[in-house]
Coordinates of C-alpha atoms in Angstrom, one line a residue:
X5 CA 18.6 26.7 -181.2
X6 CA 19.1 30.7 -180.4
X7 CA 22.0 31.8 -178.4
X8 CA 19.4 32.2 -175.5
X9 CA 17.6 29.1 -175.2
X10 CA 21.1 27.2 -175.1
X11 CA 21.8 29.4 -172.0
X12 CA 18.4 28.5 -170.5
X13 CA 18.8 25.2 -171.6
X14 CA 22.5 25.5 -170.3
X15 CA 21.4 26.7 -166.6
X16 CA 18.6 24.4 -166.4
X17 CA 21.2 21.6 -166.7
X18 CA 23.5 22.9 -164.2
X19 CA 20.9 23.6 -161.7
X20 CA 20.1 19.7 -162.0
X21 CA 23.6 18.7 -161.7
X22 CA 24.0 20.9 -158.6
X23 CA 21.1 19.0 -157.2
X24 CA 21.8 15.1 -158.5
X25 CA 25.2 15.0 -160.4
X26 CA 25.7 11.8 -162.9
X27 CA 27.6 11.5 -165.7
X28 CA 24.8 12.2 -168.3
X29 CA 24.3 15.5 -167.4
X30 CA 28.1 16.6 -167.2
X31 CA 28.8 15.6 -170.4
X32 CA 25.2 17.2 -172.0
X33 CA 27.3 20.4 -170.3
X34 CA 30.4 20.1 -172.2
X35 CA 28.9 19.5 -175.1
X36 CA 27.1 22.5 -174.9
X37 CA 30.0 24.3 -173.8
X38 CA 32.6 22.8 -176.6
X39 CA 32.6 26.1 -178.6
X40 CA 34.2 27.6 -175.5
X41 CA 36.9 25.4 -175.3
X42 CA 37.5 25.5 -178.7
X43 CA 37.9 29.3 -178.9
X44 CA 40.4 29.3 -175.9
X45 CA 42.2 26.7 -177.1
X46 CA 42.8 28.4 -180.6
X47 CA 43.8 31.6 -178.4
X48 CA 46.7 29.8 -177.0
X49 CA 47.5 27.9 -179.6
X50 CA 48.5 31.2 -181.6
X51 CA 50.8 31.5 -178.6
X52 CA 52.7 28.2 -178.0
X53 CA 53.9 25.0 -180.4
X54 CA 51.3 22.7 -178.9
X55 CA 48.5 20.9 -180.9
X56 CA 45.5 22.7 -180.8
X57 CA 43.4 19.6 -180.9
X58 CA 45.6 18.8 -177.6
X59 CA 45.0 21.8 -175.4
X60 CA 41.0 20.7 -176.5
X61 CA 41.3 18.1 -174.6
X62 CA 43.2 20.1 -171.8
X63 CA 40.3 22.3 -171.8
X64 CA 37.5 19.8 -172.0
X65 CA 39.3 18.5 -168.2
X66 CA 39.4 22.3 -167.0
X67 CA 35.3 22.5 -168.3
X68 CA 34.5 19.4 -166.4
X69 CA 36.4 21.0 -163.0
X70 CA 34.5 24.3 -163.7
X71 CA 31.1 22.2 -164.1
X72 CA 31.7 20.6 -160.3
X73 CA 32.9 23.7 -158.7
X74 CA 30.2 25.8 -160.2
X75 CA 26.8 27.1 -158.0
X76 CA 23.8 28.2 -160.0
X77 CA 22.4 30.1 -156.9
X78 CA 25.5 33.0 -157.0
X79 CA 23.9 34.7 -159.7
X80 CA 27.4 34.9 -162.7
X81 CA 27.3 33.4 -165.9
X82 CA 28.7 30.2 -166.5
X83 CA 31.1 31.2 -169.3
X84 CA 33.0 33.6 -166.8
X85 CA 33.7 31.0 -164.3
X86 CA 34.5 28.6 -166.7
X87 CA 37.3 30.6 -168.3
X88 CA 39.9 30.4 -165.7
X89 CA 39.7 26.3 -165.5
X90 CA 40.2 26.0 -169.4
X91 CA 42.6 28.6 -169.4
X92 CA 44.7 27.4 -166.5
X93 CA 44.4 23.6 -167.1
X94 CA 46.3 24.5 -170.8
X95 CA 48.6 26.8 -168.9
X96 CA 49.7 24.3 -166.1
X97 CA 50.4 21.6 -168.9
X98 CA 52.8 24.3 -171.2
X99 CA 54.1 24.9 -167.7
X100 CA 55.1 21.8 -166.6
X101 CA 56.0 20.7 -170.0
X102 CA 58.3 24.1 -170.6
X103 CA 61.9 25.0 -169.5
X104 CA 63.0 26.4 -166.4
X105 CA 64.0 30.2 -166.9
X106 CA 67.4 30.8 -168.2
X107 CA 69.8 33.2 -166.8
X108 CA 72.9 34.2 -167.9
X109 CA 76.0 31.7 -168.0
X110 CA 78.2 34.6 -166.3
X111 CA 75.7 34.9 -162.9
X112 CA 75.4 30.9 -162.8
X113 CA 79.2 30.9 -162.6
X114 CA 79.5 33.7 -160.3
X115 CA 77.0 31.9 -157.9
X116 CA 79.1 28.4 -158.2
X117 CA 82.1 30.6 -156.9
X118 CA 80.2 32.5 -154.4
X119 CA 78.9 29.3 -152.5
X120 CA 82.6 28.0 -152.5
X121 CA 83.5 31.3 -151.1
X122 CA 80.9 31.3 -148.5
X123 CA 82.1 28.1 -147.2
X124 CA 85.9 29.3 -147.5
X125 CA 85.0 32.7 -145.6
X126 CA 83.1 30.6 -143.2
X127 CA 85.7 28.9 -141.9
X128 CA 88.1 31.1 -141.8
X129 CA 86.0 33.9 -140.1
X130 CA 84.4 32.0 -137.9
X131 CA 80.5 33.2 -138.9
X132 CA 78.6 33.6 -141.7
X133 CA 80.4 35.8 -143.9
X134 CA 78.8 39.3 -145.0
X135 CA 77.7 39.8 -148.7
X136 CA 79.8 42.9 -148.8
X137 CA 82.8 40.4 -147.9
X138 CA 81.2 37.9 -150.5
X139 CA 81.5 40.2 -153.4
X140 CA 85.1 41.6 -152.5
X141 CA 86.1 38.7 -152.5
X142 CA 85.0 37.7 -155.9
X143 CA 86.3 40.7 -157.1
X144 CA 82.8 41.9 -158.3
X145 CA 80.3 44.5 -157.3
X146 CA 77.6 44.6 -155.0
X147 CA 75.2 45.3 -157.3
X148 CA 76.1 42.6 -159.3
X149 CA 76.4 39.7 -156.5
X150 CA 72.7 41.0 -155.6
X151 CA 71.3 41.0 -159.4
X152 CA 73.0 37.4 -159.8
X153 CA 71.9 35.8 -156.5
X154 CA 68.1 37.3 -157.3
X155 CA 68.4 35.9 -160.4
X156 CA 69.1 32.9 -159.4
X157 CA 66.7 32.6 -156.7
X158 CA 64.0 33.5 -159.5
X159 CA 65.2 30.7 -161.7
X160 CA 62.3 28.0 -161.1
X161 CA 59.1 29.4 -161.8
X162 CA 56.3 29.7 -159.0
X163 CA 53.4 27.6 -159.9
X164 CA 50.1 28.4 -161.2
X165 CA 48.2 26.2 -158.3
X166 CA 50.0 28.1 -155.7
X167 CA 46.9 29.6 -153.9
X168 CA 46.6 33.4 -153.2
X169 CA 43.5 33.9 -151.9
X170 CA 39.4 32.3 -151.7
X171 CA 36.4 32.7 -153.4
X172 CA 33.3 31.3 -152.3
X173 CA 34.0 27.9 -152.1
X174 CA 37.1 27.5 -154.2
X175 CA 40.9 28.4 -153.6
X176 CA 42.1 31.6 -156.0
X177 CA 45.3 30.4 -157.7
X178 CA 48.0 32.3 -159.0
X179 CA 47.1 31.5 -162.3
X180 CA 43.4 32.6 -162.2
X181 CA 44.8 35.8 -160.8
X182 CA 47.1 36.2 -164.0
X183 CA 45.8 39.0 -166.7
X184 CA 44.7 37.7 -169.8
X185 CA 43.6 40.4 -172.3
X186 CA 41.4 37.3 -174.0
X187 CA 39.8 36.5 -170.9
X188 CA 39.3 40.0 -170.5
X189 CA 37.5 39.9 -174.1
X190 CA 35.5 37.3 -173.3
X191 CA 33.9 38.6 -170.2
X192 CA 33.1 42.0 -172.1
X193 CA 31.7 39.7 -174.6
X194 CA 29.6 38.0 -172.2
X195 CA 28.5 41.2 -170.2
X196 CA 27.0 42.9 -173.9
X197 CA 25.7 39.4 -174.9
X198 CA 23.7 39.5 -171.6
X199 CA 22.7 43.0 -171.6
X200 CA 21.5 42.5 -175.0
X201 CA 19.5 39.8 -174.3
X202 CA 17.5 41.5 -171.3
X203 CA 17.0 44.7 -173.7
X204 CA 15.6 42.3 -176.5
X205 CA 13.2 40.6 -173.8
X206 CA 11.5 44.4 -173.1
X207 CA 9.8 44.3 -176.8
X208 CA 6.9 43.4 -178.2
X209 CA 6.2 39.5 -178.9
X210 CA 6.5 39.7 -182.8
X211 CA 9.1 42.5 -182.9
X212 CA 11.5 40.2 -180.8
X213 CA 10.7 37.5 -183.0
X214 CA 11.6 39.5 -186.2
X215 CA 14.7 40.1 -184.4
X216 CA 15.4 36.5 -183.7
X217 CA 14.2 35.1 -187.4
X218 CA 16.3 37.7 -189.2
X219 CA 19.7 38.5 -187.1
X220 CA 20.1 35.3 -185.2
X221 CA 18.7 32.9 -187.7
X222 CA 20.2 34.7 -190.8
X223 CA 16.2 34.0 -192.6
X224 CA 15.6 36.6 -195.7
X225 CA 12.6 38.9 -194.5
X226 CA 9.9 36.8 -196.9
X227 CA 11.1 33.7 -194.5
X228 CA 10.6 35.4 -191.7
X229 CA 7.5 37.0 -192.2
X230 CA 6.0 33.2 -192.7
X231 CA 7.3 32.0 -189.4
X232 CA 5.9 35.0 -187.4
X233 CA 2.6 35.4 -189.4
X234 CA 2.8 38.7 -191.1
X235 CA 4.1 40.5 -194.6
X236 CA 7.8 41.1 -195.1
X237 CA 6.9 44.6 -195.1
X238 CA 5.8 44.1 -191.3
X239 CA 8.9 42.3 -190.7
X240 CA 10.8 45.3 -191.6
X241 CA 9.1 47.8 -189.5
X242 CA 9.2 45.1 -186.7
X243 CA 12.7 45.1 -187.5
X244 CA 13.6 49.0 -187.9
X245 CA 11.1 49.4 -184.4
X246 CA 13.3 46.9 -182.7
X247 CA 16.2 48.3 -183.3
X248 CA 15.7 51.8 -182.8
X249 CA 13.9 50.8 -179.2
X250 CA 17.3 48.5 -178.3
X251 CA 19.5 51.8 -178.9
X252 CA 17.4 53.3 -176.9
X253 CA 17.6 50.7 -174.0
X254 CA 21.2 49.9 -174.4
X255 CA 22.3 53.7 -173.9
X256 CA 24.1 54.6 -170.7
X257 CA 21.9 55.4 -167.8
X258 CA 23.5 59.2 -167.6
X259 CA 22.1 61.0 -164.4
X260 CA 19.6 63.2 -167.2
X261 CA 18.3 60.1 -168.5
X262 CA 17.2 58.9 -165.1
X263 CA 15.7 62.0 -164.2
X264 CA 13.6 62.4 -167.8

């Protein structure tokens, strides 16, 4: 099956989900969207201890959340609103699953004090005390009382499903707003694949299928020319025509090419 009839296939199944979910049809989706998952979950692997077969299976639960949320009728790919639901359900876990943030033994110390000071200076004064009084009276700078109560404020880290903002019909978390140069990649990667395919859909019948046959199905030229009904020789100019009319195609849109 070429890369495009699994996205027809792909948005013909998602249209029909939209319109009468069931089971059946959600997992037809994720199994046509397992290399996805897979090539995120590789991604982070590289960048954390965990299993990679386990963030699969993370993923598989962000794909199934992306499937429900998704609307065929808003006119993006799939693929780029899926990425933020793997992504984020594999981030969450290593979140949850990770550390709190450690700060320096000296500012957790300096804190303890502080708070007993506060207290002390409390009663003494009467009021709150000032953090200018704080610090003198731990013998310490400003500056320093300021970096070690920020840093202890900062300890816990803010979570990922803290929502920021809304899109369409779904909350923006702060993890879907974090910068991923892979998601990044992936996007491109879609954007080109797409562009591509449009560019391929302008040429002539046999030329696209010379295309198909030799660069998407990896056939030698004699297997080709078989399938499509012509010499290999054909093939070849189908071929070196094809390509030649796609650099053409795929070339920016410069104000002078508009105009010619």
């Amino acid at each position: 099956m070429t890369t495009q009839s699994i996205n027809v296939r792909g948005m013909e199944l998602l249209m029909a989900y939209s319109q009468n979910p069931s089971i059946e049809l959600r997992n037809q989706l994720v199994r046509l969207n397992s290399g996805l998952v897979k090539k995120i979950a590789y991604r982070v692997s590289q960048q954390c201890s965990e299993p990679y077969d386990d963030l699969v299976q993370l993923g598989y639960l962000g794909l199934i959340r992306a499937i429900e949320r998704f609307k065929p009728d808003q006119g993006y790919a799939f693929s780029s609103f899926a990425v933020p639901f793997i992504r984020g359900e594999m981030l969450h876990f290593l979140r949850d699953k990770g550390n709190i943030v450690k700060i320096p033994r000296r500012w957790q110390e300096l804190q303890q004090e502080g708070q007993r000071v506060s207290k002390r200076l409390t009663a003494t004064l009467g009021r709150p005390p000032k953090e200018a009084e704080i610090a003198q009276a731990l013998n310490v700078s400003m500056q320093e009382w300021q970096e070690s109560k920020l840093a202890s404020k900062n300890r816990l880290p803010l979570s990922l499903d803290l929502t920021v903002g809304h899109n369409v019909d779904h909350p923006v978390t702060l993890g879907d707003m974090l910068p991923d140069s892979y998601d990044q990649t992936l996007q491109h990667w879609e954007e080109d694949r797409q562009q591509l395919q449009g560019a391929i859909a302008q040429l002539e019948t046999k030329t696209q299928a010379a295309i198909e046959f030799v660069f998407f199905r990896d056939l030698p030229r004699k297997e080709a020319a078989k399938h499509i009904g012509v010499s290999p020789m054909t093939v070849t100019r189908h071929l070196q025509r094809g390509i030649n009319e796609l650099v053409s195609l795929l070339q920016p849109q410069t104000p002078e090419r508009l105009a010619s």
